[in-house]
């Protein structure tokens, strides 16, 4: 692997104009495709294999022309304090609104609150339900404008009017996450490298990769059903890993220049060594993301595919575009001191450093080296503290409640949230999450009696406060009933109620011959949460198993991949605990811009596991490959750890800070899922990079000693050698000067 990538780096450096032109052509081609592509679709709610989806499909089949997922507007009227919505003036204003909306060409039905018994007991609140023939993303601007004008006219009459539902759903505010992440990354890179060119190169290549990825996703959105969320998450990951992968290659290039290698050979060596780590780190991320497809949720599969594509583009750019750009400006990425003092010659730079030390100037060891020496001396206390600390942070995850927060989680500045609160106050907390029960009476001898029996069973179920009259289809072989729970949609009691209703199905079917299924937004969220929970362990097993094999191949060890997996579990557990603490329990919610606490999104834990595992393996490969490289070259276990940290600790720390900035920046706006993912990934990167990789990993390696690199002989013979450390390169490429292994100049990183 290292030898092949060495040739790739040399070729890209020599053929730099060709490489750059190819990437520019690729960018132009995907932008051309994106410009002619149709608009990205909304996230698909299709979730095969769950009862709620089966019920939706049954409604669409038996009630043609009225899709189960058609847009709906619930217009809530609240009278002024001390007055009632049943007054003559209020009745007139409400009637005019319903009449104006009902004439819309896309409206299927508009029910007045006075005809549908939709007035609260104290007559302070009422609501009108407007259903549309099409889904919310298919509503025309004219239909939305008609609804908005009618609402404004009712408000002018003195009523408080709010609109819930999907028809006028408020678009999520766009934040400055991308800009903020890039700015912080620029500062971190500038501090790390001390060179504007060295700081700008990873940013430039990362932006190039993200631009190509987003344009490709847009161009393929119609063919593959990619939504806007797919593009946003791909941008988040592509920007983070794109900067990091280029950062590692540029850092290794500077290191090889400091050893005295000429620019072309330094670029080739950087791609052959750091590039090998980039390839395998990228593979682990891609495995984790593509593994989301095994869950069986189309939305997650598309997110995984789009993000995996962005990561692959980042890997290819780091291996080709970075050395090509280094070929145009081979000395610009060096620090100003090195360019001036060493006259851009690697040998002279090395000689300058040596003379400075020989003259009596004492150079303090880098923080990473001092920390590694501390851990090697005291591995057991460091290991215990890291495990106990992360374990304590993970404790709140035991209280994890999964769901899909709705309007109740939105800001009170939105009309949807105000409508939700008004309905909950006027009609009870369960009114915002009615259960839709579709009854299939095709096999029933007496359909009317069968539906009546189902309605009676629902009304007698503890936790149900009201049951609507049954609505039959034209063929009279199916009916829909709405049951309102007494508890809020996201409460545990409502979840128990859904399970209770479903448990009564067999008895009803035996007695009447009718079958029924429970659906609606509340039931759908419950089913999705259960599906995610059931899929988490199999998904974890598949991803961890494949990555274990990959890391065993890279490091030729059994214990090192096992340690990596255990460290990942610690970091992801702590990240989940942090998410529960903020988004569910509400501690520090205001500081992080969380408007309302509630259950954690059902897709969040499994998506977090997939992404964090890939990112955790990034740091594992970059850090431990340098430790193994030192070990292969003859250093003892403790010294190899120190040497590995000397070369990689600062760069890994900078990469982690950049990732945290990119992920954390996405909390400034966007969809709630993206905000939660941004917070979770930022915290997970912090725990994994600064606790697991900087404390847990070296402590375990120090305790294991040479046993860390143990591999059964039979397995060693079977496994191919990929040579991530570049051992073959060190044998092929002669050093510019012979230095003893313990000479400090042999490991100077400039």
Coordinates of N, CA, C and O in Angstrom, one line a residue, residues 583-641:
X583 N -30.4 17.5 25.8 CA -31.6 17.6 24.9 C -32.8 16.9 25.6 O -34.0 17.2 25.2
X584 N -32.6 16.0 26.5 CA -33.7 15.3 27.2 C -33.9 15.8 28.6 O -35.1 16.1 29.0
X585 N -32.9 15.9 29.4 CA -33.0 16.4 30.8 C -33.0 17.9 30.9 O -33.4 18.4 31.9
X586 N -32.4 18.6 29.9 CA -32.5 20.0 29.9 C -31.4 20.7 30.6 O -31.4 22.0 30.7
X587 N -30.4 20.0 31.1 CA -29.3 20.7 31.8 C -28.4 21.4 30.7 O -27.8 20.8 29.9
X588 N -28.3 22.8 30.8 CA -27.6 23.5 29.9 C -28.2 23.7 28.5 O -27.6 24.1 27.6
X589 N -29.5 23.4 28.4 CA -30.2 23.5 27.2 C -30.2 24.9 26.6 O -30.0 25.1 25.4
X590 N -30.5 25.9 27.4 CA -30.5 27.2 27.0 C -29.2 27.7 26.4 O -29.1 28.4 25.4
X591 N -28.1 27.3 27.0 CA -26.8 27.7 26.6 C -26.5 27.1 25.2 O -25.8 27.8 24.4
X592 N -27.0 25.9 24.9 CA -26.8 25.3 23.6 C -27.9 25.7 22.6 O -27.9 25.1 21.5
X593 N -28.8 26.5 22.9 CA -29.8 27.0 22.0 C -30.9 25.9 21.8 O -31.6 25.9 20.7
X594 N -31.2 25.1 22.7 CA -32.2 24.1 22.7 C -33.5 24.7 23.2 O -33.6 25.1 24.4
X595 N -34.5 24.8 22.4 CA -35.7 25.5 22.8 C -36.6 24.7 23.7 O -37.2 25.2 24.6
X596 N -36.6 23.4 23.6 CA -37.5 22.5 24.4 C -36.9 21.2 24.5 O -36.4 20.6 23.5
X597 N -36.9 20.6 25.7 CA -36.4 19.3 25.9 C -37.5 18.2 25.5 O -38.6 18.5 25.5
X598 N -37.0 17.0 25.4 CA -38.0 15.9 25.1 C -37.2 14.7 24.7 O -36.0 14.6 25.0
X599 N -37.8 13.7 24.1 CA -37.1 12.5 23.8 C -36.1 12.7 22.7 O -36.1 13.7 21.9
X600 N -35.1 11.9 22.7 CA -34.0 11.9 21.7 C -34.5 11.3 20.4 O -35.2 10.3 20.4
X601 N -34.2 12.0 19.3 CA -34.7 11.5 18.0 C -34.3 10.1 17.8 O -33.2 9.7 18.1
X602 N -35.3 9.3 17.3 CA -35.1 7.8 17.2 C -33.9 7.5 16.4 O -33.2 6.5 16.7
X603 N -33.6 8.3 15.3 CA -32.5 7.9 14.5 C -31.1 8.4 15.0 O -30.1 8.0 14.5
X604 N -31.2 9.2 16.1 CA -29.9 9.8 16.5 C -28.9 8.8 17.1 O -27.7 8.8 16.7
X605 N -29.3 7.9 18.0 CA -28.3 7.0 18.6 C -27.6 6.2 17.5 O -26.3 6.1 17.6
X606 N -28.3 5.6 16.7 CA -27.7 4.7 15.7 C -26.9 5.5 14.7 O -25.8 5.0 14.2
X607 N -27.3 6.7 14.3 CA -26.6 7.5 13.4 C -25.3 8.0 14.1 O -24.2 8.0 13.4
X608 N -25.4 8.3 15.3 CA -24.2 8.8 16.1 C -23.2 7.6 16.2 O -22.0 7.9 16.0
X609 N -23.7 6.4 16.5 CA -22.8 5.3 16.6 C -22.0 5.1 15.3 O -20.8 4.9 15.3
X610 N -22.7 5.2 14.1 CA -22.0 5.0 12.9 C -21.0 6.0 12.6 O -19.8 5.7 12.2
X611 N -21.3 7.3 12.7 CA -20.4 8.3 12.4 C -19.2 8.4 13.4 O -18.0 8.5 13.0
X612 N -19.5 8.3 14.7 CA -18.5 8.4 15.7 C -17.5 7.2 15.6 O -16.3 7.4 15.8
X613 N -18.0 6.1 15.2 CA -17.1 4.9 15.1 C -16.1 5.2 14.0 O -14.9 5.0 14.1
X614 N -16.6 5.7 12.9 CA -15.6 6.0 11.8 C -14.6 7.1 12.1 O -13.4 7.0 11.9
X615 N -15.1 8.2 12.8 CA -14.2 9.2 13.2 C -13.2 8.8 14.3 O -12.1 9.2 14.3
X616 N -13.7 8.0 15.2 CA -12.8 7.4 16.2 C -11.7 6.6 15.6 O -10.5 6.7 16.0
X617 N -12.0 5.8 14.6 CA -11.0 5.0 14.0 C -10.0 5.9 13.2 O -8.8 5.5 13.0
X618 N -10.4 7.1 12.8 CA -9.5 8.1 12.1 C -8.3 8.3 13.1 O -7.2 8.2 12.7
X619 N -8.7 8.8 14.3 CA -7.6 9.1 15.3 C -6.8 7.9 15.7 O -5.6 7.9 15.9
X620 N -7.5 6.7 15.7 CA -6.8 5.5 16.1 C -5.8 5.2 15.0 O -4.6 4.8 15.4
X621 N -6.1 5.3 13.8 CA -5.2 4.9 12.7 C -4.0 5.9 12.7 O -2.8 5.6 12.6
X622 N -4.3 7.2 12.7 CA -3.3 8.2 12.6 C -2.3 8.2 13.8 O -1.1 8.3 13.6
X623 N -2.8 8.0 15.0 CA -2.0 8.0 16.2 C -1.2 6.7 16.3 O 0.0 6.7 16.5
X624 N -1.9 5.6 16.3 CA -1.3 4.3 16.6 C -0.4 3.9 15.4 O 0.6 3.1 15.7
X625 N -0.7 4.3 14.2 CA 0.2 3.9 13.1 C 1.6 4.5 13.3 O 2.6 3.9 13.0
X626 N 1.7 5.8 13.9 CA 3.0 6.4 14.2 C 3.7 5.6 15.3 O 4.9 5.5 15.3
X627 N 2.9 5.2 16.3 CA 3.5 4.4 17.4 C 4.0 3.0 16.9 O 5.1 2.6 17.2
X628 N 3.2 2.4 16.0 CA 3.7 1.1 15.5 C 4.9 1.3 14.5 O 5.8 0.5 14.5
X629 N 4.9 2.5 13.8 CA 6.1 2.8 13.0 C 7.3 2.8 13.8 O 8.4 2.3 13.4
X630 N 7.3 3.5 14.9 CA 8.5 3.6 15.8 C 8.8 2.2 16.4 O 10.0 1.9 16.5
X631 N 7.8 1.4 16.7 CA 8.0 0.1 17.2 C 8.7 -0.8 16.2 O 9.7 -1.5 16.5
X632 N 8.3 -0.7 14.9 CA 8.9 -1.5 13.9 C 10.3 -1.1 13.7 O 11.2 -2.0 13.3
X633 N 10.6 0.1 13.9 CA 12.0 0.6 13.6 C 12.9 0.4 14.8 O 14.0 0.9 14.9
X634 N 12.4 -0.4 15.8 CA 13.3 -0.9 16.9 C 13.1 -0.2 18.2 O 13.8 -0.6 19.2
X635 N 12.2 0.7 18.4 CA 12.1 1.3 19.7 C 11.3 0.5 20.7 O 10.4 -0.3 20.2
X636 N 11.6 0.6 22.0 CA 10.8 -0.1 23.0 C 9.4 0.4 23.1 O 9.1 1.4 22.6
X637 N 8.5 -0.4 23.8 CA 7.1 0.0 23.9 C 6.9 1.4 24.4 O 6.1 2.2 23.8
X638 N 7.5 1.8 25.5 CA 7.3 3.1 26.1 C 7.9 4.2 25.2 O 7.2 5.2 25.0
X639 N 9.1 4.0 24.7 CA 9.7 5.0 23.8 C 8.9 5.2 22.5 O 8.8 6.3 21.9
X640 N 8.3 4.0 22.0 CA 7.5 4.1 20.8 C 6.3 5.0 21.0 O 5.9 5.7 20.1
X641 N 5.7 4.9 22.1 CA 4.5 5.7 22.5 C 4.9 7.2 22.4 O 4.2 8.0 21.9

